[in-house]
PDB file of C-alpha atoms in Angstrom:
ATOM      1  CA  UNK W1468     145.189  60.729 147.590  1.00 56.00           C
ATOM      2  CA  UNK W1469     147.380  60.764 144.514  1.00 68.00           C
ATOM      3  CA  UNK W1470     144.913  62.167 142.006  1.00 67.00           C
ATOM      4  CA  UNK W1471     143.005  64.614 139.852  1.00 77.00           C
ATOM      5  CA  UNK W1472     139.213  65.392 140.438  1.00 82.00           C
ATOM      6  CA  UNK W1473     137.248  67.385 138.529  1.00 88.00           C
ATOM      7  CA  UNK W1474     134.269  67.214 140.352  1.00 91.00           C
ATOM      8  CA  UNK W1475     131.089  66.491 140.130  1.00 93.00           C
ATOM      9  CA  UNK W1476     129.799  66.747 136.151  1.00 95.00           C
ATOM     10  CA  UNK W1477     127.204  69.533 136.105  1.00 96.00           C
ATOM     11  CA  UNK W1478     126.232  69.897 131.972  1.00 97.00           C
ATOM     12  CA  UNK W1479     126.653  67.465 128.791  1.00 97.00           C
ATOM     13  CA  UNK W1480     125.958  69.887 126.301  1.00 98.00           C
ATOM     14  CA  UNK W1481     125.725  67.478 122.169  1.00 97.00           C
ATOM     15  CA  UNK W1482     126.263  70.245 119.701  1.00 97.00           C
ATOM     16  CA  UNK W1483     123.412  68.764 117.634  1.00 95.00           C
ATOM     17  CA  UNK W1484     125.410  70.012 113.924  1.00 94.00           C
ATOM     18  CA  UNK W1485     127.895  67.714 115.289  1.00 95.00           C
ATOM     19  CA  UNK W1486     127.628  64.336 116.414  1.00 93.00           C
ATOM     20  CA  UNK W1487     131.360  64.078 117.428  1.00 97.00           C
ATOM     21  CA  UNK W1488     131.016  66.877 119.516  1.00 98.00           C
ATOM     22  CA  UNK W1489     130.120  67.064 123.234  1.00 98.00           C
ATOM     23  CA  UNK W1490     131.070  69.467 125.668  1.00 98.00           C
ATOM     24  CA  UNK W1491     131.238  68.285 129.234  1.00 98.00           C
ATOM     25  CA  UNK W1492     131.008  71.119 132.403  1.00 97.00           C
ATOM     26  CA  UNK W1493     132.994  69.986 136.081  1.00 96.00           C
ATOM     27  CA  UNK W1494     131.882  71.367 139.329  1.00 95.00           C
ATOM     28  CA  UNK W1495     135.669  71.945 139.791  1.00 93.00           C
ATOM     29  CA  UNK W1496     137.096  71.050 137.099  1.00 93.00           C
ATOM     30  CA  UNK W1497     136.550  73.289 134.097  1.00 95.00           C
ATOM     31  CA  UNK W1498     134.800  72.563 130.340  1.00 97.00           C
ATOM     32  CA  UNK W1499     136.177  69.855 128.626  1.00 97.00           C
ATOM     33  CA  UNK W1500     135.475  69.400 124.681  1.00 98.00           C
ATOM     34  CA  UNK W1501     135.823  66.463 122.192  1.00 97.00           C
ATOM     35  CA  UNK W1502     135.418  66.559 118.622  1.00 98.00           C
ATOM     36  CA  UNK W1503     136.091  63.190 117.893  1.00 97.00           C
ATOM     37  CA  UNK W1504     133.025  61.431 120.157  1.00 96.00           C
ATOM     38  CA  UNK W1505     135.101  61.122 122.963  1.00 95.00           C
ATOM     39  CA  UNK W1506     138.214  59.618 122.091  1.00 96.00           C
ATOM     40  CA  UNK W1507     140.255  62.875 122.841  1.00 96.00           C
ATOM     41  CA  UNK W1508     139.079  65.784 125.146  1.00 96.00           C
ATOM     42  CA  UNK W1509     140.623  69.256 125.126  1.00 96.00           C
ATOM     43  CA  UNK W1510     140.195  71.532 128.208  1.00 96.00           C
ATOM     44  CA  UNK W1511     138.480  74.912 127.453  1.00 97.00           C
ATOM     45  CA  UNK W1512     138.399  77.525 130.687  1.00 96.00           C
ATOM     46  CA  UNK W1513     141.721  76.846 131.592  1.00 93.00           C
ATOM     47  CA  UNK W1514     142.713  80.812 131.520  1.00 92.00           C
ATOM     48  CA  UNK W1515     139.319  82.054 133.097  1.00 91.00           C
ATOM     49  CA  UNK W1516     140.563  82.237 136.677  1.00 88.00           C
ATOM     50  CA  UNK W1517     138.063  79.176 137.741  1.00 90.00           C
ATOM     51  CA  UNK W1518     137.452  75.748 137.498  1.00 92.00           C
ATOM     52  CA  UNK W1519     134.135  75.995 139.292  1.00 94.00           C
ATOM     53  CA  UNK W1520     131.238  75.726 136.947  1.00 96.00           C
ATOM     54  CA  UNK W1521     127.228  75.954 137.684  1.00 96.00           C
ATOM     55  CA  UNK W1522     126.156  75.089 134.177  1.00 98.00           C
ATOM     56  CA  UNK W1523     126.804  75.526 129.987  1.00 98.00           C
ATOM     57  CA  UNK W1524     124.093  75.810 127.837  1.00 98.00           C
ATOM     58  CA  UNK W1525     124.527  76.208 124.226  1.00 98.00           C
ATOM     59  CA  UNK W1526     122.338  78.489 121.652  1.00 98.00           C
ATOM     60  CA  UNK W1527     120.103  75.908 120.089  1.00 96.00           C
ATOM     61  CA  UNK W1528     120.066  78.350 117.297  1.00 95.00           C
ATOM     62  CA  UNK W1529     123.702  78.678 116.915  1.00 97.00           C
ATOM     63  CA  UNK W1530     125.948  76.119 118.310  1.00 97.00           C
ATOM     64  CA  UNK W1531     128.932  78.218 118.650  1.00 97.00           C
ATOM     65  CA  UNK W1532     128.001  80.331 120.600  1.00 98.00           C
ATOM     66  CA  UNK W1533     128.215  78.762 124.578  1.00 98.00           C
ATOM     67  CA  UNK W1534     126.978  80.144 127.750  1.00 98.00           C
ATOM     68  CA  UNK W1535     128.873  79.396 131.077  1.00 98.00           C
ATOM     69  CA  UNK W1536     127.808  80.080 134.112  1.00 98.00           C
ATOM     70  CA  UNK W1537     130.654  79.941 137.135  1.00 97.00           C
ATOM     71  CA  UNK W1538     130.433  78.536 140.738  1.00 95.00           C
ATOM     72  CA  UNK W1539     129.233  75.130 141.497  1.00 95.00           C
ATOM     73  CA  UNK W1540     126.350  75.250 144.325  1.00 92.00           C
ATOM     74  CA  UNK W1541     128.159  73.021 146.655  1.00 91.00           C
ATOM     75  CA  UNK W1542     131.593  72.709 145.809  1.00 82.00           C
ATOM     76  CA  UNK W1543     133.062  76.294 144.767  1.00 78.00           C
ATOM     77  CA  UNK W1544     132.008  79.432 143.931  1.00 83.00           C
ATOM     78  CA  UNK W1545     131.998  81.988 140.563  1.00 84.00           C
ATOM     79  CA  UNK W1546     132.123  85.395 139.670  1.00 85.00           C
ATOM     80  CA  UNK W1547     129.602  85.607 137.137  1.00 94.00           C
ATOM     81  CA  UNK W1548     128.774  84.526 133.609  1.00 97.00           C
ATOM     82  CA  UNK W1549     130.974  84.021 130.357  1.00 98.00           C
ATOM     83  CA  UNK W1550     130.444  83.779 126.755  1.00 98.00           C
ATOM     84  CA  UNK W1551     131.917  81.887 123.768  1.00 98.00           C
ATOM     85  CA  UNK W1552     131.373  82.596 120.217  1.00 98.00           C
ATOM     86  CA  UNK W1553     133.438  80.448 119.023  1.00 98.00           C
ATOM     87  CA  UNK W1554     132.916  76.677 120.290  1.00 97.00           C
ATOM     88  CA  UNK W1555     134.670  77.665 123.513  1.00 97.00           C
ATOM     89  CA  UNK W1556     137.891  78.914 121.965  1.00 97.00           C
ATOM     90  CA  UNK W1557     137.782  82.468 123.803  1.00 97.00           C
ATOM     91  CA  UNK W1558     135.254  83.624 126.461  1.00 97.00           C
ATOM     92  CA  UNK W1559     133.790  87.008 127.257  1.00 97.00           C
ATOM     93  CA  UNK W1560     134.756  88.951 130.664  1.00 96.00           C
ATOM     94  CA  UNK W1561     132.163  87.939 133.389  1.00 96.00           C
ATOM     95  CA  UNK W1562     129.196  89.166 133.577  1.00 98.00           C
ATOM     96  CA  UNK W1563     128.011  89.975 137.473  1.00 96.00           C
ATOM     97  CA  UNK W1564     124.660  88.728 138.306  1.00 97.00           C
ATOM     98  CA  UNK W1565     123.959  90.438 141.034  1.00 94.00           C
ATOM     99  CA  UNK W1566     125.803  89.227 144.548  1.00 94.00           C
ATOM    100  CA  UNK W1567     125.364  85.297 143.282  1.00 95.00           C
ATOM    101  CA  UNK W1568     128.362  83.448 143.616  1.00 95.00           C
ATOM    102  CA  UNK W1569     126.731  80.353 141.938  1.00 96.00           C
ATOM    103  CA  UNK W1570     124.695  79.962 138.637  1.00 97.00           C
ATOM    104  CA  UNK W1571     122.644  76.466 138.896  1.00 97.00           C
ATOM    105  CA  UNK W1572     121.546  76.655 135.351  1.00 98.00           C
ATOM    106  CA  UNK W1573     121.594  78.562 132.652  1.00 98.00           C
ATOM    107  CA  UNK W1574     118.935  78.333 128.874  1.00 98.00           C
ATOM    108  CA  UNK W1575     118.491  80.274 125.600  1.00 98.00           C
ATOM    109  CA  UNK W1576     115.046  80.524 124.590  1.00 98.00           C
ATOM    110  CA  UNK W1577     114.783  78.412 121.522  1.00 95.00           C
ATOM    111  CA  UNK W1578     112.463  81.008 120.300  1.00 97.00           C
ATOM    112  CA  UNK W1579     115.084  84.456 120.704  1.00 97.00           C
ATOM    113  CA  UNK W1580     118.302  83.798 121.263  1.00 97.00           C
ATOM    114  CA  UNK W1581     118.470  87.293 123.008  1.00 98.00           C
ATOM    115  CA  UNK W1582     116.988  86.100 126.036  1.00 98.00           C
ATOM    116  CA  UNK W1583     118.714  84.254 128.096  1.00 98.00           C
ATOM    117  CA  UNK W1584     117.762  82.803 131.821  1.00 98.00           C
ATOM    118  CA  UNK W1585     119.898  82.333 134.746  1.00 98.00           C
ATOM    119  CA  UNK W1586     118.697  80.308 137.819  1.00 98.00           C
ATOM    120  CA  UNK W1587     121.412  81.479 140.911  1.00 97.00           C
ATOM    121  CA  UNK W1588     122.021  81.019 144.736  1.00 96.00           C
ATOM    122  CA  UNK W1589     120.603  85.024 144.839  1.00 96.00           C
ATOM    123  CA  UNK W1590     117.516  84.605 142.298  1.00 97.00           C
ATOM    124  CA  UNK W1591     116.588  84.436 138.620  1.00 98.00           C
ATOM    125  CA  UNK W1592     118.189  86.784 136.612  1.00 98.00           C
ATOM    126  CA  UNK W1593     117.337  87.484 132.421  1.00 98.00           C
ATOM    127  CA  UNK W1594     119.034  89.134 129.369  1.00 98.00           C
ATOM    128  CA  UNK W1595     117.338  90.343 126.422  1.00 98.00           C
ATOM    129  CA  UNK W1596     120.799  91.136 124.499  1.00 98.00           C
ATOM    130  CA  UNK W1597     122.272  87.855 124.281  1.00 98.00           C
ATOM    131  CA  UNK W1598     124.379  88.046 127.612  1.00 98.00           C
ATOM    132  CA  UNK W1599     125.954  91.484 127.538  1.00 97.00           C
ATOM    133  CA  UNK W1600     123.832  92.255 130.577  1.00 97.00           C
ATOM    134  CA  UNK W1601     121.169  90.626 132.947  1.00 97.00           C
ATOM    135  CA  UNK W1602     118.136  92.170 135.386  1.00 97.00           C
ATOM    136  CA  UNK W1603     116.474  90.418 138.183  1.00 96.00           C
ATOM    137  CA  UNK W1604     113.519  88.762 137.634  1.00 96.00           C
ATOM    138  CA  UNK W1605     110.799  89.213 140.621  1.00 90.00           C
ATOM    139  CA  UNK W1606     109.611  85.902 141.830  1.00 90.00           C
ATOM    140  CA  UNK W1607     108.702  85.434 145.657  1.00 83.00           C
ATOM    141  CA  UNK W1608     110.027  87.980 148.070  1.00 80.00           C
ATOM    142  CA  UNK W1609     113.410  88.431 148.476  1.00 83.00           C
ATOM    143  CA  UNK W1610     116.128  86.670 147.274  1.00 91.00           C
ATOM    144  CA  UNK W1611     115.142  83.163 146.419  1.00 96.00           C
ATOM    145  CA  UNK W1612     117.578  80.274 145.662  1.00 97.00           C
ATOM    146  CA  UNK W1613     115.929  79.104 141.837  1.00 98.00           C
ATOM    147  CA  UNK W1614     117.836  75.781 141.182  1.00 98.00           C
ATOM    148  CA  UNK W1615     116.445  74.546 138.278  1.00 97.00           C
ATOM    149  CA  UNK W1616     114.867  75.445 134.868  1.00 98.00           C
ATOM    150  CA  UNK W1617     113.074  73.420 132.119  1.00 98.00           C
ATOM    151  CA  UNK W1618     111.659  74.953 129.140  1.00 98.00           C
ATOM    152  CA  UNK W1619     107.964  73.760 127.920  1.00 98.00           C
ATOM    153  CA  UNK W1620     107.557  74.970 124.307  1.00 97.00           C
ATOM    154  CA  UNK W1621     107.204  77.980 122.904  1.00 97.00           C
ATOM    155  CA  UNK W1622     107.945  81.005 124.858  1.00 98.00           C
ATOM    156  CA  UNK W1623     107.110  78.948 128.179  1.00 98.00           C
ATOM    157  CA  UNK W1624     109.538  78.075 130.933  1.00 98.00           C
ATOM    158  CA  UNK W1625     108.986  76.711 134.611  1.00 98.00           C
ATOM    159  CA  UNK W1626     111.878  77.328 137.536  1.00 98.00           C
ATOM    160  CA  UNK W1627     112.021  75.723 140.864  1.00 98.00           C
ATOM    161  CA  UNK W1628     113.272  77.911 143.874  1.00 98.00           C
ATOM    162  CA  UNK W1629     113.168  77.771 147.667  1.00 97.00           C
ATOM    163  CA  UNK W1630     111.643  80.852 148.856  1.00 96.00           C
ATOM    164  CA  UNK W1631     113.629  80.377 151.893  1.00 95.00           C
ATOM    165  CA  UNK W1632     116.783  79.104 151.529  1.00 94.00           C
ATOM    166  CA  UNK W1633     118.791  80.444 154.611  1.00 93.00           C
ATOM    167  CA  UNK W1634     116.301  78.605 157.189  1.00 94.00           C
ATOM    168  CA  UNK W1635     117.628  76.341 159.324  1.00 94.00           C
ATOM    169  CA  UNK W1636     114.423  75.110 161.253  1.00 93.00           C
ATOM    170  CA  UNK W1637     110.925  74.680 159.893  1.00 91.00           C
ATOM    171  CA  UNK W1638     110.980  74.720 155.828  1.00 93.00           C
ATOM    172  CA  UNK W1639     112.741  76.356 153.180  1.00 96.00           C
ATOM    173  CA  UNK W1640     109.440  76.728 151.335  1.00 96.00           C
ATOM    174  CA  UNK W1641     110.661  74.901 147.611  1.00 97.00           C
ATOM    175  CA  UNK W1642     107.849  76.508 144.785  1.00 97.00           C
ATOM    176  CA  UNK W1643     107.816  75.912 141.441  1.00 98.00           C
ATOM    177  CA  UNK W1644     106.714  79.018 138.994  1.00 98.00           C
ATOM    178  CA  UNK W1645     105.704  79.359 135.525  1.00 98.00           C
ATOM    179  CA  UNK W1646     106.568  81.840 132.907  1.00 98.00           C
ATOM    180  CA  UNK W1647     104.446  82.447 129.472  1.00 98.00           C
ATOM    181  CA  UNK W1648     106.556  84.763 127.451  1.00 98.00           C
ATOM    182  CA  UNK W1649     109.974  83.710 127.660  1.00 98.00           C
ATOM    183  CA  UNK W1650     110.291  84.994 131.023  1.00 97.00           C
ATOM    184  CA  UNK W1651     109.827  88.063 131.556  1.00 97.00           C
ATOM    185  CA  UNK W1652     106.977  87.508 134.032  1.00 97.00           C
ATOM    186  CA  UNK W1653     106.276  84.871 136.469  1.00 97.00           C
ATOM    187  CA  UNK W1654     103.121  82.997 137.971  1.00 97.00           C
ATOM    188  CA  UNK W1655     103.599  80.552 140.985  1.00 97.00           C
ATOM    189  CA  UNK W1656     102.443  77.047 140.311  1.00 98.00           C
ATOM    190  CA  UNK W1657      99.855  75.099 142.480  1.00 98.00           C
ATOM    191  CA  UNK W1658      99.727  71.680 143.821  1.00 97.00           C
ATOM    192  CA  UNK W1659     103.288  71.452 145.083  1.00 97.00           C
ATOM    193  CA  UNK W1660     102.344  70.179 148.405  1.00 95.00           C
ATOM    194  CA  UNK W1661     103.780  67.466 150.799  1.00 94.00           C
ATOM    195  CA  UNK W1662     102.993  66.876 154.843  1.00 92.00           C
ATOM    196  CA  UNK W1663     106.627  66.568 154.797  1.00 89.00           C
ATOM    197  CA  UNK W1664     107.284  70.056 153.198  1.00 93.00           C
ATOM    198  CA  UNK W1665     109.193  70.706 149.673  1.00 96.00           C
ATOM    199  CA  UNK W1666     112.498  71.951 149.328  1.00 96.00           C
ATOM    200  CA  UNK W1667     115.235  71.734 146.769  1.00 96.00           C
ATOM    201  CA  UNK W1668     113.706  70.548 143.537  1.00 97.00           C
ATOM    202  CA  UNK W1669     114.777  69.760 140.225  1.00 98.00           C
ATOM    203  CA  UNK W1670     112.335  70.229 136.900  1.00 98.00           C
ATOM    204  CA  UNK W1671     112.583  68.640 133.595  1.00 98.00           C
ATOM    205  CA  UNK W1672     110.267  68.744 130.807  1.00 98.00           C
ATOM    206  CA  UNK W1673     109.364  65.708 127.966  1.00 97.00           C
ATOM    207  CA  UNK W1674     111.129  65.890 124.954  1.00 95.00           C
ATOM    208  CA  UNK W1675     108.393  64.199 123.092  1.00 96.00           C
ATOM    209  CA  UNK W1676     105.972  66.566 124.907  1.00 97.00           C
ATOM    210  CA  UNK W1677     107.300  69.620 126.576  1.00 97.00           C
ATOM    211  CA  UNK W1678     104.315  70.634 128.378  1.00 97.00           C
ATOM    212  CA  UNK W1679     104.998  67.539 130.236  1.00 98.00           C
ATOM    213  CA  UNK W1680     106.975  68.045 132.937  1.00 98.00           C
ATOM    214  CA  UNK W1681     108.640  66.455 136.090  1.00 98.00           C
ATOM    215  CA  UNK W1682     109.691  67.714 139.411  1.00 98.00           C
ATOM    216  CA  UNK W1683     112.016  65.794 142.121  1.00 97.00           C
ATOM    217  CA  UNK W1684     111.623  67.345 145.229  1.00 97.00           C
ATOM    218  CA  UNK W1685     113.857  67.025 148.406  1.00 96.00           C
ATOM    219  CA  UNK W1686     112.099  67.010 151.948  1.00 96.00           C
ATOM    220  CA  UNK W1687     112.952  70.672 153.480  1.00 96.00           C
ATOM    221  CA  UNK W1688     116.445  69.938 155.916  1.00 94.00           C
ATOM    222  CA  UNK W1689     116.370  66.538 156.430  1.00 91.00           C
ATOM    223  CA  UNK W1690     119.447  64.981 157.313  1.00 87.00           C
ATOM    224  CA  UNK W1691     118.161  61.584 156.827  1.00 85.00           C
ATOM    225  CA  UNK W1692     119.196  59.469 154.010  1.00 82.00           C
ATOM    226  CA  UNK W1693     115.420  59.006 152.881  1.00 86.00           C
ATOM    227  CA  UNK W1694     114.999  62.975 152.013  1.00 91.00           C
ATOM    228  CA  UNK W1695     113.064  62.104 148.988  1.00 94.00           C
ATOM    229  CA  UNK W1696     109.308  64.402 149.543  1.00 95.00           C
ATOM    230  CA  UNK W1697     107.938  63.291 145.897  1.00 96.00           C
ATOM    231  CA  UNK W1698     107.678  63.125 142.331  1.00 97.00           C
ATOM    232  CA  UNK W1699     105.560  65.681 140.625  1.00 98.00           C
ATOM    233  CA  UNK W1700     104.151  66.014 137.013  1.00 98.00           C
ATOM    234  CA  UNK W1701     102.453  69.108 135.022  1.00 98.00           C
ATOM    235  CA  UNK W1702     100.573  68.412 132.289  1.00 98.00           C
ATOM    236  CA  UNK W1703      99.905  72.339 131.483  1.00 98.00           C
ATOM    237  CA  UNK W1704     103.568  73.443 131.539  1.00 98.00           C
ATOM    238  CA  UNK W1705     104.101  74.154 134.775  1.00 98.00           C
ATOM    239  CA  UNK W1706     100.891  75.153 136.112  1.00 98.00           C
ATOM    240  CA  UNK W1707      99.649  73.168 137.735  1.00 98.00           C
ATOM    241  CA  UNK W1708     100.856  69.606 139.623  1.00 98.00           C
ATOM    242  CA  UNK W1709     100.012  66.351 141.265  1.00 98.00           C
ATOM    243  CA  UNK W1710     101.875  64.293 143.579  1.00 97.00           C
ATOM    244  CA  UNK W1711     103.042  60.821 142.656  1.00 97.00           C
ATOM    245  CA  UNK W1712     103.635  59.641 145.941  1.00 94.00           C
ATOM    246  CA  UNK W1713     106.856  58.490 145.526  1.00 93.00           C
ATOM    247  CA  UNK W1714     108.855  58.390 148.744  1.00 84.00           C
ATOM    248  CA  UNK W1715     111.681  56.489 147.731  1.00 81.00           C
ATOM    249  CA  UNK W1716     114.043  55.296 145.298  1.00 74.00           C
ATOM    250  CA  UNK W1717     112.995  51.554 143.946  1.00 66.00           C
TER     251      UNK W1717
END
């Protein structure tokens, strides 16, 4: 076909000291800004080498300063993690996370904007200096595949991972953990059970309540076009969950 793709949009980052300003993240396609709500859009990562990205996240304490995490989980891959000061203007070199070659998502903690999380195809990784450089953070046993990350107030966070993500019969054993202190350390949540198994999930907390929280969870390899295991919800930030027994999309 005769045309441009981008991909699939992965982030809409609002810079909230801005309301003309939205940044918008392509799984192949670059960051795209506009200052003017949308009217105009000005491409950002042009010179970085890729066009995949996983996710941007901005510092909710300073919205200059952008985090971008490279490789899209199903259409390209990344080397890494770069930095903007400056609205996107210039980024940092990358910054390896281990062997990952995709970044799913990536948050500042509201509370430090030293810490930062990264949720990758190779684990969860954390900085404590504002993205110069990241450790592994030890959640189940080997390398998990985190996907997703919501924050719940505070100094709490809660990731989904599949603890098994290279299976290809059986389950890939999808988990949901909690963290207390900006995460650093990391509890596994209960009550994320199906007949059908859990997989891939995605977690998002309430913005009117952030210890509420949500979980869509995929049934474990399924090739069928109803994959959908259930709906979950925390009302204790992550600790524990409850099945909503929904099985399909209404």
């Amino acid at each position: 076909l005769a045309v441009s793709d981008s991909g699939r949009v992965r982030s809409i980052v609002p810079d909230p000291s801005s309301p003309l300003t939205l940044y918008v993240a392509f799984s192949g396609g670059g960051i795209w800004k506009t200052t003017d709500g949308g009217t105009s859009w000005v491409p950002k990562t042009e010179s970085l080498g890729t066009l995949s990205c996983g996710s941007l996240a901005m510092d909710p304490n300073n919205s200059s300063t952008l985090y971008l995490g490279l490789g899209d989980p199903f259409d390209g891959t990344g080397i890494g993690l770069v930095k903007s000061v400056d609205g996107g203007n210039d980024w940092s070199a990358p910054v390896y996370l281990g062997n990952s070659t995709s970044i799913q998502q990536v948050m500042v903690s509201a509370t430090d904007s030293q810490v930062v999380l990264a949720a990758t195809n190779t684990g969860l990784y954390r900085s404590t200096n504002g993205g110069s450089s990241f450790g592994a953070v030890t959640l189940s046993a080997g390398q998990p595949y985190v996907w997703s990350l919501a924050w719940t107030g505070g100094t709490g966070y809660a990731a989904t991972l599949e603890a098994a993500p290279a299976a290809t019969t059986g389950t890939t054993d999808g988990q949901i953990w909690y963290s207390l202190d900006n995460g650093a350390t990391w509890t596994r949540s209960t009550g994320v059970t199906k007949t059908s198994g859990v997989g891939r999930m995605t977690v998002a907390s309430a913005p009117s309540l952030r210890n509420t929280l949500y979980a869509l969870a995929a049934i474990p390899l399924s090739a069928a076009a109803t994959d959908l295991a259930d709906i979950f919800k925390s009302t204790n930030g992550g600790q524990t969950w409850t099945a909503l027994n929904v099985t399909k999309k209404r």
